[in-house]
Amino acid sequence: ERRTVVAQRDERAVGHVARVVEGQPQSEVCLLHVLAPRPPVLFEIGDAQRPGENGNMQEALHHSQRQWLAAAKWKARPALQDARDALHKAGLAAGRVSATFLDPAHPGYMVDEILAQARAHRCQGIVVGRKPTSRLRELIDGDLALELVRRGGGFAVWVVE
């Protein structure tokens, strides 16, 4: 039984996994759909001017964050369904494909979260899509795929470009 986690925001990664698991119905795949980054306004609140106001502002921020997260998940549903369909077409039964949303509220922790999910699902492999970017963008944002390769000891890590 092969278990694979797919950090999915790239249909090429899902396509790769579909080709690998084709004809292997005993395989299991966990799709990790990375949501779009949160808008900066949803990360912090300013200082309150009056006593007690900070609590109300914090509550309003949390409400806005929950609304954004629900909308982002709703917007991601078609891509997630396409990924499920591709894996089902490759021969995996519905019970062999699970899905989880990853909220990149803290992008630096994304590698930790992917590795934690892979461990929790007892996966042997991690597949991640990677789009070519400039060296400058890589320095600013980091490179998720490269970091997974560096820190993914114990897992086979496939990077699909």
PDB file of C-alpha atoms in Angstrom:
ATOM      1  CA  GLU A   1       0.000   0.000   0.000  1.00  0.00           C
ATOM      2  CA  ARG A   2       1.553   3.296  -1.108  1.00  0.00           C
ATOM      3  CA  ARG A   3       0.518   6.542   0.554  1.00  0.00           C
ATOM      4  CA  THR A   4       1.396   9.851  -1.001  1.00  0.00           C
ATOM      5  CA  VAL A   5       0.729  13.425   0.008  1.00  0.00           C
ATOM      6  CA  VAL A   6       0.329  15.985  -2.769  1.00  0.00           C
ATOM      7  CA  ALA A   7       0.880  19.634  -1.902  1.00  0.00           C
ATOM      8  CA  GLN A   8      -1.511  20.796  -4.572  1.00  0.00           C
ATOM      9  CA  ARG A   9      -1.840  24.141  -6.235  1.00  0.00           C
ATOM     10  CA  ASP A  10      -0.427  22.850  -9.440  1.00  0.00           C
ATOM     11  CA  GLU A  11      -2.323  20.451 -11.682  1.00  0.00           C
ATOM     12  CA  ARG A  12       0.963  19.019 -12.989  1.00  0.00           C
ATOM     13  CA  ALA A  13       1.689  17.541  -9.546  1.00  0.00           C
ATOM     14  CA  VAL A  14      -1.720  15.869  -9.489  1.00  0.00           C
ATOM     15  CA  GLY A  15      -1.232  14.639 -13.060  1.00  0.00           C
ATOM     16  CA  HIS A  16       2.093  13.102 -12.083  1.00  0.00           C
ATOM     17  CA  VAL A  17       0.540  11.270  -9.139  1.00  0.00           C
ATOM     18  CA  ALA A  18      -2.384  10.093 -11.287  1.00  0.00           C
ATOM     19  CA  ARG A  19       0.094   8.524 -13.725  1.00  0.00           C
ATOM     20  CA  VAL A  20       2.071   6.888 -10.901  1.00  0.00           C
ATOM     21  CA  VAL A  21      -0.970   5.369  -9.140  1.00  0.00           C
ATOM     22  CA  GLU A  22      -2.752   4.283 -12.319  1.00  0.00           C
ATOM     23  CA  GLY A  23      -3.461   0.586 -12.033  1.00  0.00           C
ATOM     24  CA  GLN A  24      -2.582   0.580  -8.315  1.00  0.00           C
ATOM     25  CA  PRO A  25      -5.995   0.833  -6.628  1.00  0.00           C
ATOM     26  CA  GLN A  26      -4.474   0.029  -3.217  1.00  0.00           C
ATOM     27  CA  SER A  27      -2.628   3.367  -3.215  1.00  0.00           C
ATOM     28  CA  GLU A  28      -3.837   6.274  -1.098  1.00  0.00           C
ATOM     29  CA  VAL A  29      -3.410   9.964  -1.786  1.00  0.00           C
ATOM     30  CA  CYS A  30      -3.866  12.920   0.529  1.00  0.00           C
ATOM     31  CA  LEU A  31      -4.341  16.186  -1.324  1.00  0.00           C
ATOM     32  CA  LEU A  32      -3.083  19.237   0.538  1.00  0.00           C
ATOM     33  CA  HIS A  33      -4.619  22.207  -1.174  1.00  0.00           C
ATOM     34  CA  VAL A  34      -2.617  25.319  -0.352  1.00  0.00           C
ATOM     35  CA  LEU A  35      -4.953  28.287  -0.222  1.00  0.00           C
ATOM     36  CA  ALA A  36      -4.026  31.667  -1.647  1.00  0.00           C
ATOM     37  CA  PRO A  37      -2.124  33.930   0.749  1.00  0.00           C
ATOM     38  CA  ARG A  38      -4.195  35.969   3.172  1.00  0.00           C
ATOM     39  CA  PRO A  39      -4.438  39.695   2.503  1.00  0.00           C
ATOM     40  CA  PRO A  40      -2.087  41.645   4.794  1.00  0.00           C
ATOM     41  CA  VAL A  41      -5.030  43.467   6.400  1.00  0.00           C
ATOM     42  CA  LEU A  42      -6.091  40.159   7.983  1.00  0.00           C
ATOM     43  CA  PHE A  43      -2.880  39.760   9.974  1.00  0.00           C
ATOM     44  CA  GLU A  44      -2.897  42.598  12.442  1.00  0.00           C
ATOM     45  CA  ILE A  45      -4.884  45.309  14.073  1.00  0.00           C
ATOM     46  CA  GLY A  46      -3.815  48.766  15.148  1.00  0.00           C
ATOM     47  CA  ASP A  47      -3.686  49.968  18.735  1.00  0.00           C
ATOM     48  CA  ALA A  48      -7.011  50.835  20.265  1.00  0.00           C
ATOM     49  CA  GLN A  49      -7.566  54.414  21.362  1.00  0.00           C
ATOM     50  CA  ARG A  50     -10.055  53.596  24.142  1.00  0.00           C
ATOM     51  CA  PRO A  51     -10.051  50.933  26.860  1.00  0.00           C
ATOM     52  CA  GLY A  52     -11.937  47.805  25.780  1.00  0.00           C
ATOM     53  CA  GLU A  53     -11.780  48.754  22.131  1.00  0.00           C
ATOM     54  CA  ASN A  54      -8.867  46.394  21.450  1.00  0.00           C
ATOM     55  CA  GLY A  55     -11.018  43.353  22.308  1.00  0.00           C
ATOM     56  CA  ASN A  56     -13.712  44.443  19.867  1.00  0.00           C
ATOM     57  CA  MET A  57     -11.126  45.045  17.172  1.00  0.00           C
ATOM     58  CA  GLN A  58      -9.603  41.621  17.789  1.00  0.00           C
ATOM     59  CA  GLU A  59     -13.026  39.981  17.576  1.00  0.00           C
ATOM     60  CA  ALA A  60     -13.767  41.802  14.304  1.00  0.00           C
ATOM     61  CA  LEU A  61     -10.391  40.688  12.915  1.00  0.00           C
ATOM     62  CA  HIS A  62     -11.067  37.054  13.801  1.00  0.00           C
ATOM     63  CA  HIS A  63     -14.498  37.295  12.198  1.00  0.00           C
ATOM     64  CA  SER A  64     -12.955  38.723   9.003  1.00  0.00           C
ATOM     65  CA  GLN A  65     -10.325  35.964   9.003  1.00  0.00           C
ATOM     66  CA  ARG A  66     -12.992  33.247   9.317  1.00  0.00           C
ATOM     67  CA  GLN A  67     -15.014  34.813   6.494  1.00  0.00           C
ATOM     68  CA  TRP A  68     -11.968  35.036   4.251  1.00  0.00           C
ATOM     69  CA  LEU A  69     -10.996  31.428   5.008  1.00  0.00           C
ATOM     70  CA  ALA A  70     -14.503  30.137   4.227  1.00  0.00           C
ATOM     71  CA  ALA A  71     -14.557  32.082   0.941  1.00  0.00           C
ATOM     72  CA  ALA A  72     -11.059  30.864  -0.009  1.00  0.00           C
ATOM     73  CA  LYS A  73     -12.064  27.245   0.610  1.00  0.00           C
ATOM     74  CA  TRP A  74     -15.231  27.702  -1.423  1.00  0.00           C
ATOM     75  CA  LYS A  75     -13.246  29.225  -4.290  1.00  0.00           C
ATOM     76  CA  ALA A  76     -10.754  26.319  -4.185  1.00  0.00           C
ATOM     77  CA  ARG A  77     -13.436  23.618  -4.425  1.00  0.00           C
ATOM     78  CA  PRO A  78     -13.407  23.298  -8.253  1.00  0.00           C
ATOM     79  CA  ALA A  79      -9.619  22.780  -8.359  1.00  0.00           C
ATOM     80  CA  LEU A  80      -9.832  20.247  -5.557  1.00  0.00           C
ATOM     81  CA  GLN A  81     -12.661  18.414  -7.325  1.00  0.00           C
ATOM     82  CA  ASP A  82     -10.627  18.357 -10.564  1.00  0.00           C
ATOM     83  CA  ALA A  83      -7.746  16.780  -8.639  1.00  0.00           C
ATOM     84  CA  ARG A  84     -10.052  14.179  -7.087  1.00  0.00           C
ATOM     85  CA  ASP A  85     -11.556  13.422 -10.508  1.00  0.00           C
ATOM     86  CA  ALA A  86      -8.098  12.899 -12.054  1.00  0.00           C
ATOM     87  CA  LEU A  87      -7.156  10.472  -9.286  1.00  0.00           C
ATOM     88  CA  HIS A  88     -10.472   8.621  -9.509  1.00  0.00           C
ATOM     89  CA  LYS A  89     -10.013   8.355 -13.280  1.00  0.00           C
ATOM     90  CA  ALA A  90      -6.597   6.787 -12.577  1.00  0.00           C
ATOM     91  CA  GLY A  91      -8.380   4.074 -10.602  1.00  0.00           C
ATOM     92  CA  LEU A  92      -8.380   5.254  -7.008  1.00  0.00           C
ATOM     93  CA  ALA A  93     -11.643   4.770  -5.152  1.00  0.00           C
ATOM     94  CA  ALA A  94     -13.197   7.768  -3.404  1.00  0.00           C
ATOM     95  CA  GLY A  95     -12.171   6.357  -0.017  1.00  0.00           C
ATOM     96  CA  ARG A  96      -8.534   6.315  -1.142  1.00  0.00           C
ATOM     97  CA  VAL A  97      -8.360  10.082  -1.748  1.00  0.00           C
ATOM     98  CA  SER A  98      -8.552  12.521   1.150  1.00  0.00           C
ATOM     99  CA  ALA A  99      -8.185  16.280   1.096  1.00  0.00           C
ATOM    100  CA  THR A 100      -7.089  18.967   3.510  1.00  0.00           C
ATOM    101  CA  PHE A 101      -6.797  22.711   3.086  1.00  0.00           C
ATOM    102  CA  LEU A 102      -3.582  24.414   4.137  1.00  0.00           C
ATOM    103  CA  ASP A 103      -3.942  28.035   5.162  1.00  0.00           C
ATOM    104  CA  PRO A 104      -0.697  29.874   4.459  1.00  0.00           C
ATOM    105  CA  ALA A 105      -1.288  32.318   7.313  1.00  0.00           C
ATOM    106  CA  HIS A 106       2.353  31.778   8.213  1.00  0.00           C
ATOM    107  CA  PRO A 107       4.143  30.889   4.950  1.00  0.00           C
ATOM    108  CA  GLY A 108       7.355  30.024   6.788  1.00  0.00           C
ATOM    109  CA  TYR A 109       5.548  27.147   8.468  1.00  0.00           C
ATOM    110  CA  MET A 110       4.183  25.614   5.269  1.00  0.00           C
ATOM    111  CA  VAL A 111       7.001  23.063   5.037  1.00  0.00           C
ATOM    112  CA  ASP A 112       6.406  22.069   8.668  1.00  0.00           C
ATOM    113  CA  GLU A 113       2.693  21.661   7.996  1.00  0.00           C
ATOM    114  CA  ILE A 114       3.214  19.556   4.850  1.00  0.00           C
ATOM    115  CA  LEU A 115       5.687  17.301   6.667  1.00  0.00           C
ATOM    116  CA  ALA A 116       3.320  17.001   9.652  1.00  0.00           C
ATOM    117  CA  GLN A 117       0.456  15.991   7.335  1.00  0.00           C
ATOM    118  CA  ALA A 118       2.685  13.454   5.571  1.00  0.00           C
ATOM    119  CA  ARG A 119       3.641  11.937   8.927  1.00  0.00           C
ATOM    120  CA  ALA A 120       0.047  11.956  10.189  1.00  0.00           C
ATOM    121  CA  HIS A 121      -1.110  10.086   7.070  1.00  0.00           C
ATOM    122  CA  ARG A 122       1.905   7.732   7.209  1.00  0.00           C
ATOM    123  CA  CYS A 123       2.902   8.689   3.681  1.00  0.00           C
ATOM    124  CA  GLN A 124       5.967   7.418   1.889  1.00  0.00           C
ATOM    125  CA  GLY A 125       6.132  10.257  -0.616  1.00  0.00           C
ATOM    126  CA  ILE A 126       5.450  13.941  -1.079  1.00  0.00           C
ATOM    127  CA  VAL A 127       4.737  15.454  -4.485  1.00  0.00           C
ATOM    128  CA  VAL A 128       4.876  19.201  -4.936  1.00  0.00           C
ATOM    129  CA  GLY A 129       4.467  21.336  -8.027  1.00  0.00           C
ATOM    130  CA  ARG A 130       6.987  24.086  -8.656  1.00  0.00           C
ATOM    131  CA  LYS A 131       6.650  26.952 -11.066  1.00  0.00           C
ATOM    132  CA  PRO A 132       9.788  28.611 -12.385  1.00  0.00           C
ATOM    133  CA  THR A 133      10.458  31.904 -10.607  1.00  0.00           C
ATOM    134  CA  SER A 134      13.200  34.480 -10.620  1.00  0.00           C
ATOM    135  CA  ARG A 135      16.095  34.096  -8.202  1.00  0.00           C
ATOM    136  CA  LEU A 136      15.029  37.341  -6.519  1.00  0.00           C
ATOM    137  CA  ARG A 137      11.473  36.050  -5.934  1.00  0.00           C
ATOM    138  CA  GLU A 138      12.977  32.829  -4.536  1.00  0.00           C
ATOM    139  CA  LEU A 139      15.123  34.821  -2.097  1.00  0.00           C
ATOM    140  CA  ILE A 140      12.144  36.900  -0.967  1.00  0.00           C
ATOM    141  CA  ASP A 141       9.489  34.191  -0.738  1.00  0.00           C
ATOM    142  CA  GLY A 142      11.639  31.113  -0.288  1.00  0.00           C
ATOM    143  CA  ASP A 143      11.301  27.941  -2.298  1.00  0.00           C
ATOM    144  CA  LEU A 144       8.797  25.478  -0.850  1.00  0.00           C
ATOM    145  CA  ALA A 145       9.942  22.596  -3.062  1.00  0.00           C
ATOM    146  CA  LEU A 146      13.625  23.075  -2.249  1.00  0.00           C
ATOM    147  CA  GLU A 147      12.868  23.337   1.465  1.00  0.00           C
ATOM    148  CA  LEU A 148      10.805  20.113   1.322  1.00  0.00           C
ATOM    149  CA  VAL A 149      13.702  18.330  -0.373  1.00  0.00           C
ATOM    150  CA  ARG A 150      16.118  19.636   2.279  1.00  0.00           C
ATOM    151  CA  ARG A 151      13.959  18.832   5.286  1.00  0.00           C
ATOM    152  CA  GLY A 152      11.922  15.886   4.003  1.00  0.00           C
ATOM    153  CA  GLY A 153      14.184  13.167   5.371  1.00  0.00           C
ATOM    154  CA  GLY A 154      12.346   9.860   5.469  1.00  0.00           C
ATOM    155  CA  PHE A 155      10.130  10.798   2.516  1.00  0.00           C
ATOM    156  CA  ALA A 156      10.615  10.478  -1.190  1.00  0.00           C
ATOM    157  CA  VAL A 157      10.052  14.048  -2.400  1.00  0.00           C
ATOM    158  CA  TRP A 158       9.103  14.571  -6.035  1.00  0.00           C
ATOM    159  CA  VAL A 159       9.207  18.077  -7.467  1.00  0.00           C
ATOM    160  CA  VAL A 160       7.140  18.455 -10.635  1.00  0.00           C
ATOM    161  CA  GLU A 161       7.956  21.459 -12.815  1.00  0.00           C
TER     162      GLU A 161
END
